[in-house]
Coordinates of C-alpha atoms in Angstrom, one line a residue:
M190 CA 26.8 24.3 0.9
T191 CA 29.2 24.7 -2.1
A192 CA 32.1 22.3 -2.4
E193 CA 35.6 23.7 -2.5
P194 CA 37.3 23.4 -5.9
G195 CA 38.6 19.9 -6.3
R196 CA 36.7 18.5 -3.3
P197 CA 33.6 16.4 -3.6
R198 CA 30.4 18.0 -2.3
S199 CA 29.3 16.6 1.1
R200 CA 25.6 15.7 1.5
T201 CA 23.3 14.5 4.2
V202 CA 20.7 11.8 3.8
L203 CA 17.7 12.0 6.1
L204 CA 16.3 8.5 6.5
A205 CA 12.6 8.5 7.3
A206 CA 11.4 6.0 9.9
P207 CA 9.3 4.0 9.7
R208 CA 9.8 3.0 6.1
S209 CA 9.6 -0.1 3.9
F210 CA 7.8 -3.3 4.8
C211 CA 4.7 -3.2 7.0
A212 CA 3.2 -6.1 9.0
G213 CA 0.6 -6.9 6.3
V214 CA 3.3 -7.0 3.6
E215 CA 5.6 -9.2 5.7
R216 CA 2.7 -11.6 6.4
A217 CA 1.8 -11.9 2.7
I218 CA 5.4 -12.5 1.5
D219 CA 6.0 -14.9 4.4
A220 CA 2.9 -17.0 3.4
V221 CA 4.3 -17.5 -0.1
E222 CA 7.8 -18.3 1.2
R223 CA 6.5 -20.9 3.6
L224 CA 4.6 -22.6 0.8
L225 CA 7.7 -22.5 -1.5
D226 CA 9.9 -23.9 1.3
A227 CA 7.6 -26.6 2.5
P228 CA 9.3 -30.0 2.7
G229 CA 8.3 -32.3 0.0
R230 CA 6.4 -29.8 -2.1
S231 CA 6.3 -30.7 -5.7
E232 CA 3.3 -28.8 -7.0
P233 CA 3.5 -25.1 -8.1
V234 CA 2.4 -22.4 -5.8
Y235 CA 0.1 -20.0 -7.6
V236 CA -0.5 -16.4 -6.6
R237 CA -3.4 -14.4 -7.8
K238 CA -2.2 -10.9 -8.8
Q239 CA 1.0 -9.4 -7.3
I240 CA 1.3 -10.6 -3.7
V241 CA 2.2 -7.0 -2.9
H242 CA 2.8 -4.1 -5.3
N243 CA 6.5 -4.3 -5.8
T244 CA 8.3 -5.6 -8.8
H245 CA 11.4 -6.7 -6.9
V246 CA 9.3 -8.8 -4.5
V247 CA 7.4 -10.4 -7.3
A248 CA 10.5 -11.1 -9.3
D249 CA 12.2 -12.7 -6.3
L250 CA 9.3 -15.0 -5.5
A251 CA 8.8 -15.9 -9.2
G252 CA 12.5 -16.8 -9.4
R253 CA 12.0 -19.2 -6.4
G254 CA 9.1 -20.9 -8.1
A255 CA 5.9 -18.9 -7.4
V256 CA 3.5 -18.7 -10.4
F257 CA 1.7 -15.3 -10.6
V258 CA -1.6 -15.2 -12.5
E259 CA -4.1 -12.5 -13.2
E260 CA -7.2 -14.6 -12.6
L261 CA -8.1 -18.0 -11.2
D262 CA -8.9 -19.3 -14.7
A263 CA -5.2 -19.8 -15.1
V264 CA -4.9 -22.0 -12.0
P265 CA -5.4 -25.7 -12.5
E266 CA -8.3 -27.4 -10.6
G267 CA -7.2 -28.6 -7.2
A268 CA -4.0 -26.5 -7.0
T269 CA -2.8 -24.2 -4.2
V270 CA -3.4 -20.5 -4.7
V271 CA -2.5 -17.5 -2.5
F272 CA -4.7 -14.4 -2.4
S273 CA -2.7 -11.2 -2.3
A274 CA -2.4 -8.7 0.6
H275 CA -4.9 -6.5 -1.2
G276 CA -7.9 -8.9 -0.7
V277 CA -10.5 -10.4 -3.1
S278 CA -14.2 -10.2 -3.6
P279 CA -16.6 -12.9 -2.6
E280 CA -17.0 -13.8 -6.3
V281 CA -13.3 -14.7 -6.4
R282 CA -13.7 -16.9 -3.3
R283 CA -16.7 -18.6 -4.9
Q284 CA -14.7 -19.3 -8.1
A285 CA -11.9 -20.8 -6.0
A286 CA -14.3 -23.1 -4.3
E287 CA -15.8 -24.2 -7.6
Q288 CA -12.3 -25.1 -8.8
R289 CA -11.6 -26.9 -5.6
L290 CA -8.5 -24.8 -5.0
T291 CA -6.5 -24.9 -1.7
V292 CA -6.7 -21.2 -0.7
V293 CA -4.1 -19.5 1.4
D294 CA -5.6 -16.1 2.1
A295 CA -2.8 -13.5 2.6
T296 CA -5.2 -10.5 2.7
C297 CA -4.0 -7.9 5.1
P298 CA -6.1 -8.0 8.3
L299 CA -6.6 -4.3 8.0
V300 CA -8.2 -4.8 4.6
T301 CA -10.3 -7.6 6.0
K302 CA -11.6 -5.1 8.6
V303 CA -12.8 -2.8 5.8
H304 CA -14.6 -5.8 4.1
S305 CA -16.3 -6.6 7.4
E306 CA -17.5 -3.0 7.8
A307 CA -18.9 -3.1 4.2
R308 CA -21.0 -6.1 5.0
R309 CA -22.2 -4.6 8.2
F310 CA -23.2 -1.3 6.7
A311 CA -24.9 -3.0 3.8
A312 CA -26.9 -5.3 6.1
R313 CA -28.4 -2.3 8.0
G314 CA -29.5 -0.8 4.7
D315 CA -26.9 2.0 4.2
T316 CA -25.6 3.3 0.9
I317 CA -21.8 2.8 1.3
V318 CA -19.6 5.5 -0.1
L319 CA -16.2 4.0 -0.8
I320 CA -13.4 6.5 -1.1
G321 CA -10.6 5.0 -3.2
H322 CA -9.0 4.7 -6.6
A323 CA -10.9 2.9 -9.4
G324 CA -9.3 -0.2 -10.6
H325 CA -7.1 -0.8 -7.5
E326 CA -7.3 -4.4 -6.4
E327 CA -8.2 -3.5 -2.8
V328 CA -11.0 -1.3 -4.0
E329 CA -12.3 -4.1 -6.3
G330 CA -12.4 -6.5 -3.4
T331 CA -14.2 -4.1 -1.1
L332 CA -16.8 -3.2 -3.8
G333 CA -17.4 -6.9 -4.3
E334 CA -18.6 -7.3 -0.7
A335 CA -21.7 -5.2 -1.3
P336 CA -21.9 -4.2 -4.9
R337 CA -25.5 -3.2 -4.9
S338 CA -25.0 -0.9 -1.9
T339 CA -21.7 0.7 -2.7
V340 CA -20.6 3.7 -4.8
L341 CA -17.0 4.7 -5.4
I342 CA -15.8 8.2 -5.4
E343 CA -12.3 9.8 -5.4
T344 CA -12.8 13.6 -5.1
P345 CA -14.6 16.2 -3.0
E346 CA -16.4 17.3 -6.1
Q347 CA -17.9 13.8 -6.6
A348 CA -18.9 13.8 -3.0
A349 CA -20.7 17.1 -3.3
E350 CA -22.7 15.9 -6.3
L351 CA -23.5 12.4 -5.0
E352 CA -27.2 11.3 -5.1
V353 CA -28.4 8.4 -3.0
A354 CA -31.8 6.8 -2.3
D355 CA -31.9 7.9 1.4
D356 CA -29.8 10.8 2.6
S357 CA -30.3 9.6 6.2
R358 CA -28.7 6.2 5.6
V359 CA -25.2 6.9 4.3
S360 CA -21.9 5.6 5.6
Y361 CA -18.4 5.7 4.2
L362 CA -15.3 3.5 4.0
T363 CA -11.9 4.2 2.5
Q364 CA -9.1 2.4 0.8
T365 CA -6.4 1.7 3.3
T366 CA -3.6 3.4 1.4
L367 CA -4.9 6.9 0.6
A368 CA -3.3 10.2 1.4
L369 CA -4.5 11.5 4.8
D370 CA -5.0 15.1 3.8
E371 CA -6.9 14.5 0.5
T372 CA -9.1 11.9 2.1
A373 CA -10.0 14.3 4.9
E374 CA -11.2 16.8 2.3
V375 CA -13.4 14.1 0.6
V376 CA -14.9 13.1 4.0
Q377 CA -15.6 16.7 4.9
A378 CA -17.4 17.2 1.6
L379 CA -19.4 14.0 2.3
R380 CA -20.4 15.4 5.8
T381 CA -21.5 18.6 4.2
R382 CA -23.6 16.8 1.7
F383 CA -24.9 14.2 4.1
P384 CA -25.1 15.6 7.7
L385 CA -26.1 12.2 9.1
L386 CA -23.1 10.4 7.5
Q387 CA -21.9 7.4 9.5
S388 CA -18.2 6.7 9.9
P389 CA -16.3 3.4 10.3
P390 CA -15.6 2.5 13.9
G391 CA -11.9 3.3 13.4
D392 CA -9.8 4.9 10.6
D393 CA -9.6 2.7 7.5
I394 CA -6.4 4.3 6.3
C395 CA -3.9 1.8 7.8
Y396 CA -1.3 2.6 10.5
A397 CA 1.5 1.9 8.0
T398 CA 0.2 4.3 5.4
T399 CA -0.3 7.0 8.1
N400 CA 3.1 6.5 9.7
R401 CA 5.0 6.6 6.4
Q402 CA 3.3 9.7 5.2
L403 CA 3.9 11.5 8.5
A404 CA 7.6 10.4 8.5
V405 CA 8.3 11.4 5.0
E406 CA 6.6 14.8 5.6
A407 CA 8.8 15.4 8.6
V408 CA 11.9 14.6 6.6
A409 CA 10.8 16.8 3.7
E410 CA 10.7 19.8 6.0
R411 CA 14.5 19.6 6.2
S412 CA 15.3 18.3 2.7
D413 CA 16.1 19.8 -0.7
L414 CA 14.9 16.7 -2.4
V415 CA 13.0 13.5 -1.3
L416 CA 13.3 10.1 -2.9
V417 CA 10.7 7.4 -2.2
V418 CA 11.5 3.8 -3.1
G419 CA 8.5 1.9 -4.4
S420 CA 6.8 0.6 -7.5
A421 CA 4.6 2.8 -9.7
N422 CA 1.5 0.7 -8.9
S423 CA 2.1 0.9 -5.1
S424 CA -0.7 3.3 -3.9
N425 CA 0.9 4.1 -0.6
S426 CA 4.3 4.8 -2.2
V427 CA 2.7 7.2 -4.8
R428 CA 0.8 8.9 -2.0
M429 CA 4.0 9.5 -0.1
V430 CA 5.5 11.4 -3.1
E431 CA 2.3 13.4 -3.6
V432 CA 2.1 14.6 0.1
V433 CA 5.8 15.8 -0.1
R434 CA 5.2 17.6 -3.4
R435 CA 2.1 19.3 -2.0
R436 CA 4.3 20.8 0.7
G437 CA 6.7 22.3 -1.9
T438 CA 9.6 19.9 -1.7
P439 CA 10.7 18.2 -5.0
A440 CA 10.1 14.4 -4.7
H441 CA 10.5 11.4 -7.0
L442 CA 9.3 7.8 -6.9
I443 CA 12.0 5.4 -7.8
E444 CA 11.9 1.6 -8.3
D445 CA 15.5 1.3 -7.1
A446 CA 18.8 3.1 -7.3
G447 CA 18.7 2.7 -11.0
G448 CA 15.8 5.2 -11.2
I449 CA 17.8 8.1 -9.8
D450 CA 18.7 10.9 -12.2
P451 CA 22.1 12.3 -11.2
A452 CA 20.8 15.8 -12.1
W453 CA 18.5 15.6 -9.1
I454 CA 21.4 14.9 -6.7
E455 CA 23.7 17.6 -8.0
A456 CA 21.4 20.4 -6.8
A457 CA 20.7 18.9 -3.3
D458 CA 22.6 19.2 -0.1
T459 CA 20.1 17.3 2.0
I460 CA 18.2 14.4 0.6
G461 CA 15.2 12.8 2.3
L462 CA 14.8 9.1 1.7
S463 CA 12.0 6.7 2.5
A464 CA 10.3 3.6 1.0
G465 CA 6.7 2.5 0.6
A466 CA 5.2 -0.3 2.7
S467 CA 5.8 -2.9 0.0
A468 CA 9.4 -1.9 -0.9
P469 CA 12.2 -4.2 0.4
P470 CA 14.5 -2.6 3.0
A471 CA 17.5 -3.7 1.0
L472 CA 16.6 -1.3 -1.8
V473 CA 17.0 1.6 0.6
G474 CA 20.6 0.5 1.4
E475 CA 21.3 0.3 -2.3
V476 CA 20.1 3.8 -2.8
I477 CA 22.3 5.1 0.0
E478 CA 25.3 3.3 -1.6
F479 CA 24.5 4.9 -4.9
L480 CA 24.2 8.4 -3.4
G481 CA 27.7 7.8 -1.8
R482 CA 29.2 7.9 -5.3
F483 CA 28.5 11.6 -5.5
G484 CA 30.7 12.5 -2.6
P485 CA 31.0 12.2 1.2
L486 CA 27.7 11.2 2.8
T487 CA 26.2 11.6 6.3
V488 CA 23.2 9.4 7.0
E489 CA 20.9 10.5 9.7
E490 CA 17.7 8.6 10.7
H491 CA 14.7 10.7 11.6
I492 CA 12.3 8.6 13.6
T493 CA 8.7 9.8 14.0
T494 CA 7.3 6.6 15.5
V495 CA 8.2 3.0 16.2
E496 CA 6.1 0.2 14.8
D497 CA 5.7 -3.0 16.8
I498 CA 2.7 -4.5 15.0
T499 CA 2.9 -8.0 13.7
F500 CA 0.3 -10.3 12.1
G501 CA 0.4 -14.1 12.4
P502 CA 0.6 -16.2 9.2
P503 CA -2.6 -17.5 7.5
A504 CA -3.9 -20.7 9.1
P505 CA -2.9 -23.0 6.3
V506 CA 0.8 -22.2 6.5
R507 CA 1.3 -21.8 10.3
D508 CA 3.0 -25.1 10.7
Q509 CA 5.1 -24.9 7.5
S510 CA 8.7 -23.8 7.7

């Protein structure tokens, strides 16, 4: 569509659904908020690492009094600390016990599931192949469950070259926030290399990651451009951009509306819009408002599935308002 001279160009925003917060993210943020809002609280609430990978969420909670630390060494003995949604290793739990910390474990239950699988596979003598990104907090936590039994890989090439003690006793796990298509390629390479490869009882890539990738892909098919709201260290947000680009549609990861380059918008009639599982829904509204400055805007929601999953709060905060 070309705008008539003197008339603003009309555009359509295709809003992918589901988008933004997932149940695990909501649970983790809620745990910190309950502690901050607890009647009579006078001591700081410490959070190890970012509670979820989003700078806006972290800044908001920090502004309300949460103290974010990289490691438990920065937490005073006997204080309250929240473990992030990404999970921690047993070594971190041991350190917390040594410091007599009150722990509120906000690990996503779906990450906890992967940890349980790692322990079970290791106990039966398997070599565990963990598919994931080196350095990611979730991966570090899972590796810590069975460090002597687990090897980390990221690519099909690494899978094809992998050597283990016993080819007949190999199982695999995955980080919960990976791209579906790329992970399938790695698993296929593992199956070719190890025909007796054992799978986890259910997919490790979580429902929220899967749903957001499928939703943004569906929107991309009808869009000239796709914007994904999320922080650069949010694995699931980065993967959403990658899956769109692999299908030939230009896509950009933006922290918020301020990350939009007007030049992207000028060339687009239809703009797909989504947000990673750790990005606040309000940021999507701000992006739509920003896009409206370029001319008349029609917003259409494209729903691929409806999520109804919820997770209860961690036990230590269930009775706190």
